Amino acid sequence: MAFDYWESRPLHSATKYTLSSIGLKGVRKEITFTSRDKAEDRMYTLISKKGLHVTKVLEESTNMDKTYLLSNGATCSINSAF
């Protein structure tokens, strides 16, 4: 079994990530992301289409969940869904 020493968990673990938003129209909850990078890329694509930008990033203590505060007061969240 392969092991990722950076993440301290087996490489075959299928962690999924969700992207959700409060106050941002047109963003529905998506559960199909296989990495946090893919979820962040999708979020940045969506907010750039609306002319918005991230003003602050809040990280949870577990470092698995992140909340992004946007320039119009809306929030986007990327959470692990295991």
PDB file of C-alpha atoms in Angstrom:
ATOM      1  CA  MET A   1       0.000   0.000   0.000  1.00  0.00           C
ATOM      2  CA  ALA A   2       1.381   3.396  -1.008  1.00  0.00           C
ATOM      3  CA  PHE A   3       1.545   6.072   1.642  1.00  0.00           C
ATOM      4  CA  ASP A   4       1.640   9.848   1.313  1.00  0.00           C
ATOM      5  CA  TYR A   5       3.978  11.177   3.995  1.00  0.00           C
ATOM      6  CA  TRP A   6       2.880  14.785   3.423  1.00  0.00           C
ATOM      7  CA  GLU A   7      -0.748  14.044   4.229  1.00  0.00           C
ATOM      8  CA  SER A   8      -0.068  11.136   6.644  1.00  0.00           C
ATOM      9  CA  ARG A   9      -2.732   8.918   5.123  1.00  0.00           C
ATOM     10  CA  PRO A  10      -2.841   6.204   2.453  1.00  0.00           C
ATOM     11  CA  LEU A  11      -2.888   7.442  -1.132  1.00  0.00           C
ATOM     12  CA  HIS A  12      -5.879   5.300  -2.085  1.00  0.00           C
ATOM     13  CA  SER A  13      -8.207   7.046   0.388  1.00  0.00           C
ATOM     14  CA  ALA A  14     -10.977   8.624  -1.643  1.00  0.00           C
ATOM     15  CA  THR A  15     -11.518  11.955   0.082  1.00  0.00           C
ATOM     16  CA  LYS A  16     -14.025  14.073  -1.800  1.00  0.00           C
ATOM     17  CA  TYR A  17     -14.563  17.808  -1.410  1.00  0.00           C
ATOM     18  CA  THR A  18     -17.730  19.875  -1.589  1.00  0.00           C
ATOM     19  CA  LEU A  19     -18.073  23.461  -2.733  1.00  0.00           C
ATOM     20  CA  SER A  20     -21.023  25.433  -1.404  1.00  0.00           C
ATOM     21  CA  SER A  21     -21.940  29.084  -1.135  1.00  0.00           C
ATOM     22  CA  ILE A  22     -24.118  31.425   0.892  1.00  0.00           C
ATOM     23  CA  GLY A  23     -25.221  34.628  -0.798  1.00  0.00           C
ATOM     24  CA  LEU A  24     -23.848  33.839  -4.244  1.00  0.00           C
ATOM     25  CA  LYS A  25     -26.479  33.092  -6.868  1.00  0.00           C
ATOM     26  CA  GLY A  26     -25.826  30.357  -9.379  1.00  0.00           C
ATOM     27  CA  VAL A  27     -23.530  28.266  -7.184  1.00  0.00           C
ATOM     28  CA  ARG A  28     -25.042  24.981  -6.149  1.00  0.00           C
ATOM     29  CA  LYS A  29     -23.491  22.382  -3.919  1.00  0.00           C
ATOM     30  CA  GLU A  30     -21.130  20.201  -5.921  1.00  0.00           C
ATOM     31  CA  ILE A  31     -19.723  16.935  -4.500  1.00  0.00           C
ATOM     32  CA  THR A  32     -17.721  15.680  -7.471  1.00  0.00           C
ATOM     33  CA  PHE A  33     -14.288  17.082  -6.623  1.00  0.00           C
ATOM     34  CA  THR A  34     -11.512  14.588  -5.993  1.00  0.00           C
ATOM     35  CA  SER A  35      -9.055  17.185  -4.680  1.00  0.00           C
ATOM     36  CA  ARG A  36      -9.134  20.507  -2.867  1.00  0.00           C
ATOM     37  CA  ASP A  37      -7.254  22.114  -5.767  1.00  0.00           C
ATOM     38  CA  LYS A  38     -10.009  21.173  -8.220  1.00  0.00           C
ATOM     39  CA  ALA A  39     -12.662  22.606  -5.891  1.00  0.00           C
ATOM     40  CA  GLU A  40     -10.677  25.841  -5.482  1.00  0.00           C
ATOM     41  CA  ASP A  41     -10.176  26.137  -9.249  1.00  0.00           C
ATOM     42  CA  ARG A  42     -13.937  25.796  -9.782  1.00  0.00           C
ATOM     43  CA  MET A  43     -14.672  28.374  -7.077  1.00  0.00           C
ATOM     44  CA  TYR A  44     -12.219  30.910  -8.541  1.00  0.00           C
ATOM     45  CA  THR A  45     -13.677  30.347 -12.019  1.00  0.00           C
ATOM     46  CA  LEU A  46     -17.210  31.007 -10.745  1.00  0.00           C
ATOM     47  CA  ILE A  47     -16.362  34.114  -8.743  1.00  0.00           C
ATOM     48  CA  SER A  48     -14.213  35.625 -11.498  1.00  0.00           C
ATOM     49  CA  LYS A  49     -17.180  35.346 -13.897  1.00  0.00           C
ATOM     50  CA  LYS A  50     -19.156  37.461 -11.423  1.00  0.00           C
ATOM     51  CA  GLY A  51     -16.352  40.031 -11.009  1.00  0.00           C
ATOM     52  CA  LEU A  52     -15.660  39.093  -7.381  1.00  0.00           C
ATOM     53  CA  HIS A  53     -12.513  38.266  -5.453  1.00  0.00           C
ATOM     54  CA  VAL A  54     -11.590  36.602  -2.162  1.00  0.00           C
ATOM     55  CA  THR A  55     -10.960  39.048   0.682  1.00  0.00           C
ATOM     56  CA  LYS A  56     -10.188  36.606   3.491  1.00  0.00           C
ATOM     57  CA  VAL A  57      -9.685  32.863   3.986  1.00  0.00           C
ATOM     58  CA  LEU A  58     -10.753  31.220   7.257  1.00  0.00           C
ATOM     59  CA  GLU A  59      -9.228  27.806   7.973  1.00  0.00           C
ATOM     60  CA  GLU A  60     -10.779  25.396  10.429  1.00  0.00           C
ATOM     61  CA  SER A  61      -8.551  23.902  13.115  1.00  0.00           C
ATOM     62  CA  THR A  62      -8.645  20.511  11.391  1.00  0.00           C
ATOM     63  CA  ASN A  63      -7.261  22.135   8.209  1.00  0.00           C
ATOM     64  CA  MET A  64      -9.791  20.139   6.193  1.00  0.00           C
ATOM     65  CA  ASP A  65     -12.391  22.901   5.824  1.00  0.00           C
ATOM     66  CA  LYS A  66     -11.901  26.405   4.464  1.00  0.00           C
ATOM     67  CA  THR A  67     -14.301  29.332   4.198  1.00  0.00           C
ATOM     68  CA  TYR A  68     -13.657  32.115   1.703  1.00  0.00           C
ATOM     69  CA  LEU A  69     -15.129  35.581   2.305  1.00  0.00           C
ATOM     70  CA  LEU A  70     -15.897  37.351  -0.964  1.00  0.00           C
ATOM     71  CA  SER A  71     -15.827  41.037  -1.875  1.00  0.00           C
ATOM     72  CA  ASN A  72     -19.648  41.274  -2.025  1.00  0.00           C
ATOM     73  CA  GLY A  73     -20.165  39.763   1.474  1.00  0.00           C
ATOM     74  CA  ALA A  74     -20.988  36.250   0.252  1.00  0.00           C
ATOM     75  CA  THR A  75     -19.081  33.184   1.420  1.00  0.00           C
ATOM     76  CA  CYS A  76     -17.864  30.015  -0.269  1.00  0.00           C
ATOM     77  CA  SER A  77     -16.902  26.911   1.664  1.00  0.00           C
ATOM     78  CA  ILE A  78     -14.793  23.935   0.656  1.00  0.00           C
ATOM     79  CA  ASN A  79     -15.284  21.000   2.998  1.00  0.00           C
ATOM     80  CA  SER A  80     -14.007  17.454   3.022  1.00  0.00           C
ATOM     81  CA  ALA A  81     -16.765  14.900   2.540  1.00  0.00           C
ATOM     82  CA  PHE A  82     -14.766  11.671   3.019  1.00  0.00           C
TER      83      PHE A  82
END
